[in-house]
XYZ file of C-alpha atoms in Angstrom:
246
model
C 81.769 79.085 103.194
C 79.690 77.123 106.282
C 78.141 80.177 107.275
C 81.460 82.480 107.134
C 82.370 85.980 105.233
C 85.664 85.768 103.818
C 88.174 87.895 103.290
C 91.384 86.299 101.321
C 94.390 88.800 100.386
C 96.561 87.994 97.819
C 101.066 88.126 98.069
C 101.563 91.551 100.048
C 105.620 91.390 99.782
C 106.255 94.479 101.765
C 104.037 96.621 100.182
C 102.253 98.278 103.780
C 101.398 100.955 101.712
C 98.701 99.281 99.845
C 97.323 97.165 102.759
C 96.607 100.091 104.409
C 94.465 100.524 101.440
C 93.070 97.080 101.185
C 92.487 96.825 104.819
C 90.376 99.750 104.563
C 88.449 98.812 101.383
C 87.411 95.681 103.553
C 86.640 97.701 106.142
C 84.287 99.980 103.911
C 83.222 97.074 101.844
C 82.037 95.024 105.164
C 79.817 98.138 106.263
C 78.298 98.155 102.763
C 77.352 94.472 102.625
C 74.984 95.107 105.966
C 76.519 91.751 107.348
C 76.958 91.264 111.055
C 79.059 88.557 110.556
C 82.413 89.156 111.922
C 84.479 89.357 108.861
C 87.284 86.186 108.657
C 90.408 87.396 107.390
C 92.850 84.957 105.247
C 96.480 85.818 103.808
C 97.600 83.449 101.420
C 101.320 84.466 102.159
C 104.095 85.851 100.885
C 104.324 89.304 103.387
C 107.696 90.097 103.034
C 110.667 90.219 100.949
C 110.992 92.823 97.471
C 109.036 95.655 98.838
C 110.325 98.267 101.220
C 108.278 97.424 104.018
C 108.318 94.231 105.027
C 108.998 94.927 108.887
C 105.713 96.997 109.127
C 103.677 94.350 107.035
C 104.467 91.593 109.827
C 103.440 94.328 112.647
C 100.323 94.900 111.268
C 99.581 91.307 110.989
C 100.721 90.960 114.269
C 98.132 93.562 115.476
C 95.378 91.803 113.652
C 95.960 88.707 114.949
C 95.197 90.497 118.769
C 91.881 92.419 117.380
C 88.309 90.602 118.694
C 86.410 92.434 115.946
C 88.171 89.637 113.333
C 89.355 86.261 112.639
C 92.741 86.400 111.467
C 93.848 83.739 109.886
C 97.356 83.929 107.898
C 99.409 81.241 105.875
C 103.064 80.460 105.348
C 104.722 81.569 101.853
C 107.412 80.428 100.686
C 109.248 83.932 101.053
C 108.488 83.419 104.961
C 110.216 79.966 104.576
C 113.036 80.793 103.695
C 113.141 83.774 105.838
C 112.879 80.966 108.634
C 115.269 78.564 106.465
C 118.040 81.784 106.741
C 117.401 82.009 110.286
C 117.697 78.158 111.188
C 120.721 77.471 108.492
C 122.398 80.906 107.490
C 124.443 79.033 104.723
C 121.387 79.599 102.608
C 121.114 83.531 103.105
C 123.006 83.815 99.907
C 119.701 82.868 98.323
C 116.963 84.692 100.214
C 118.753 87.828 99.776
C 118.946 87.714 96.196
C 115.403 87.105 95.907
C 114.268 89.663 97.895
C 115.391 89.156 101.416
C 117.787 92.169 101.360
C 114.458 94.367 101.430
C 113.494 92.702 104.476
C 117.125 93.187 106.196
C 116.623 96.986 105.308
C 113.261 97.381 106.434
C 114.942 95.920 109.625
C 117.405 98.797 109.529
C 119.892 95.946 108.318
C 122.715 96.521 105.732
C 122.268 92.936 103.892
C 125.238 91.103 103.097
C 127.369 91.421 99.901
C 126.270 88.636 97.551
C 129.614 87.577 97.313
C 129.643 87.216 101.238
C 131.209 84.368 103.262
C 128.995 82.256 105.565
C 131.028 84.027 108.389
C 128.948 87.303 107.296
C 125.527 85.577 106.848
C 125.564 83.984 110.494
C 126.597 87.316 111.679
C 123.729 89.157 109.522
C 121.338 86.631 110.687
C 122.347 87.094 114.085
C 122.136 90.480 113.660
C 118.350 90.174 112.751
C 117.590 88.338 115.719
C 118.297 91.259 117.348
C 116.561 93.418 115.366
C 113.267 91.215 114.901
C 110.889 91.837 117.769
C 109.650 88.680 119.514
C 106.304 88.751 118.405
C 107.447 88.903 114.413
C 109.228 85.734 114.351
C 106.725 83.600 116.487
C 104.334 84.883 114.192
C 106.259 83.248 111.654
C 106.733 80.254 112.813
C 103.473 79.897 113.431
C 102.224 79.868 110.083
C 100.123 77.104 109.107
C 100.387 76.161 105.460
C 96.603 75.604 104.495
C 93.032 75.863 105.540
C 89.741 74.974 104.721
C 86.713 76.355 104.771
C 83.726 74.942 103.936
C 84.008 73.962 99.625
C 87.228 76.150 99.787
C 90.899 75.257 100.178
C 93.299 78.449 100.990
C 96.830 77.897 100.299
C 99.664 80.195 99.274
C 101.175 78.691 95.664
C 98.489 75.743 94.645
C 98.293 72.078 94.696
C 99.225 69.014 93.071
C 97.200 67.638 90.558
C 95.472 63.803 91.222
C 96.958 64.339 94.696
C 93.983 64.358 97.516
C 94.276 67.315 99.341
C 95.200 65.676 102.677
C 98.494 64.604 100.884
C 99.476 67.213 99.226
C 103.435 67.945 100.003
C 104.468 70.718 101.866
C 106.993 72.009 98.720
C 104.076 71.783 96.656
C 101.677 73.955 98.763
C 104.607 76.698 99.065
C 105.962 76.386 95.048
C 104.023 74.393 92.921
C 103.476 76.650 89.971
C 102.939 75.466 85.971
C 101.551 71.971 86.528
C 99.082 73.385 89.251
C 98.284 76.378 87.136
C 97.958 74.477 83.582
C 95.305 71.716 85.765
C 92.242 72.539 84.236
C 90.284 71.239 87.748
C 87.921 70.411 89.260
C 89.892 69.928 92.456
C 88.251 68.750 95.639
C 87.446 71.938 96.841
C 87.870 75.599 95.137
C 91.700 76.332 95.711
C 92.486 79.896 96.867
C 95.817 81.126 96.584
C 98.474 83.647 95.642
C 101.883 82.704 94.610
C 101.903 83.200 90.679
C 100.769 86.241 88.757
C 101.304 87.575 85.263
C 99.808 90.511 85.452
C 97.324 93.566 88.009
C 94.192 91.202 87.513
C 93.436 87.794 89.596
C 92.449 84.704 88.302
C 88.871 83.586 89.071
C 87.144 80.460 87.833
C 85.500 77.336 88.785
C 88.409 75.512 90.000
C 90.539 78.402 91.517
C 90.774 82.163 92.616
C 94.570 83.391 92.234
C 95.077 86.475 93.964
C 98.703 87.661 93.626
C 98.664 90.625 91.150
C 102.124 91.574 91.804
C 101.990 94.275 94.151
C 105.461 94.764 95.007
C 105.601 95.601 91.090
C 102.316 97.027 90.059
C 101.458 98.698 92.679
C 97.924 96.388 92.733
C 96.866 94.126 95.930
C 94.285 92.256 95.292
C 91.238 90.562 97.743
C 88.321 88.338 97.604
C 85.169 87.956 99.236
C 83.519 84.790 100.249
C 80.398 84.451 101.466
C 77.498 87.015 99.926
C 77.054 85.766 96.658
C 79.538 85.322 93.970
C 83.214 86.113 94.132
C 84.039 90.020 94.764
C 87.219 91.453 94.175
C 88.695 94.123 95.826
C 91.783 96.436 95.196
C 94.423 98.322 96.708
C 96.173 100.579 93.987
C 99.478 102.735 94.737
C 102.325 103.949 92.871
C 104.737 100.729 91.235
C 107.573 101.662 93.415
C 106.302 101.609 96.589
C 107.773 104.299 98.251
C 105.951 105.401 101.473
C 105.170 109.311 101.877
């Protein structure tokens, strides 16, 4: 890791509850390790959309990003690309809503639009959102790189294709790719962190890749690694399935 501690979270998708949790377990798991270092934090993605708390998700990210006492660093999903695809063409809200975009309009204090809804209603619910959205959440957004390397380690939010060097890789790729990056056996050039597909609460970890999306919208599990001190150690966030905030 070139000297760095690493922290890489896995697909949040509104879930604020548990990175509350996580952010804490970091936080206690940091003191533990003894290191000085000042901890580097990396999202692979994915912070909105499905759970109930999407709008509180970006403002803690936001927050991060202004703390000294880490190094935020937080990638674009493809759930925040087509947040930003709604907002630059609202023609394709249809689609982001029904995959989890009408949690983000609530958490927005938003009715979403019907499914069934004209293009007349999705320019006026994306409007809308504009106005609800502070500033500082959608230049966040568009700010979102969609890799980053660090030293023998490649962060990225759904994988990366196959025989392809990984200074060509395809931006669709880096925010979708799923079976034929996830059936690759590896080695890739570097170890490929990322989030983006899960079957199940546990993450993936193996020569050629970590996968860190456990589902958490639907599980109630969010899921980190640390880089850095030794091998690979994950740490959890658990909570109840629904997601519900007391």
């Amino acid at each position: 890791m070139n000297g760095e501690l690493v922290y890489a979270v896995g697909d949040i998708h509104g879930r604020y509850d548990l990175l509350k949790l996580l952010l804490e377990a970091i936080v206690a798991d940091h003191r533990q390790s003894g290191s000085s270092q000042r901890p580097v934090l990396v999202f692979c993605g994915d912070y909105i959309d499905r759970g109930p708390q999407s709008a509180a998700v970006l403002e803690a990210l936001v927050q991060l990003q202004r703390r000294t006492d880490v190094q935020l660093n937080a990638l674009r999903g493809n759930h925040e690309q087509a947040l930003l695809d709604f907002i630059d063409d609202p023609v394709r809200g249809a689609i982001w809503v029904a995959y989890g975009g009408s949690q983000t309009m609530v958490s927005y204090g938003l009715e979403p639009p019907a499914p069934q809804a004209d293009a007349a209603a999705y320019r006026q619910a994306r409007d809308a959102l504009l106005g609800l959205m502070p500033a500082a959440h959608l230049r966040f957004l568009e700010s979102l790189p969609l890799a980053l390397e660090l030293g023998d380690h490649y962060f990225v939010h759904a994988g990366v294709r196959p025989g392809v060097p990984l200074a060509l890789q395809d931006s669709q790729d880096l925010l979708w790719i799923r079976k034929p990056f996830i059936d690759a056996k590896g080695p890739f050039e570097k170890v490929i962190v990322h989030g983006h597909s899960w079957v199940d609460a546990e993450p993936t970890v193996c020569d050629s890749r970590i996968g860190l999306d456990t589902g958490a919208y639907a599980t109630g599990v969010l899921t980190a690694v640390r880089l850095g001190l030794g091998a690979p150690t994950i740490l959890r966030a658990r909570g109840s399935a629904s997601g519900q905030l007391e």
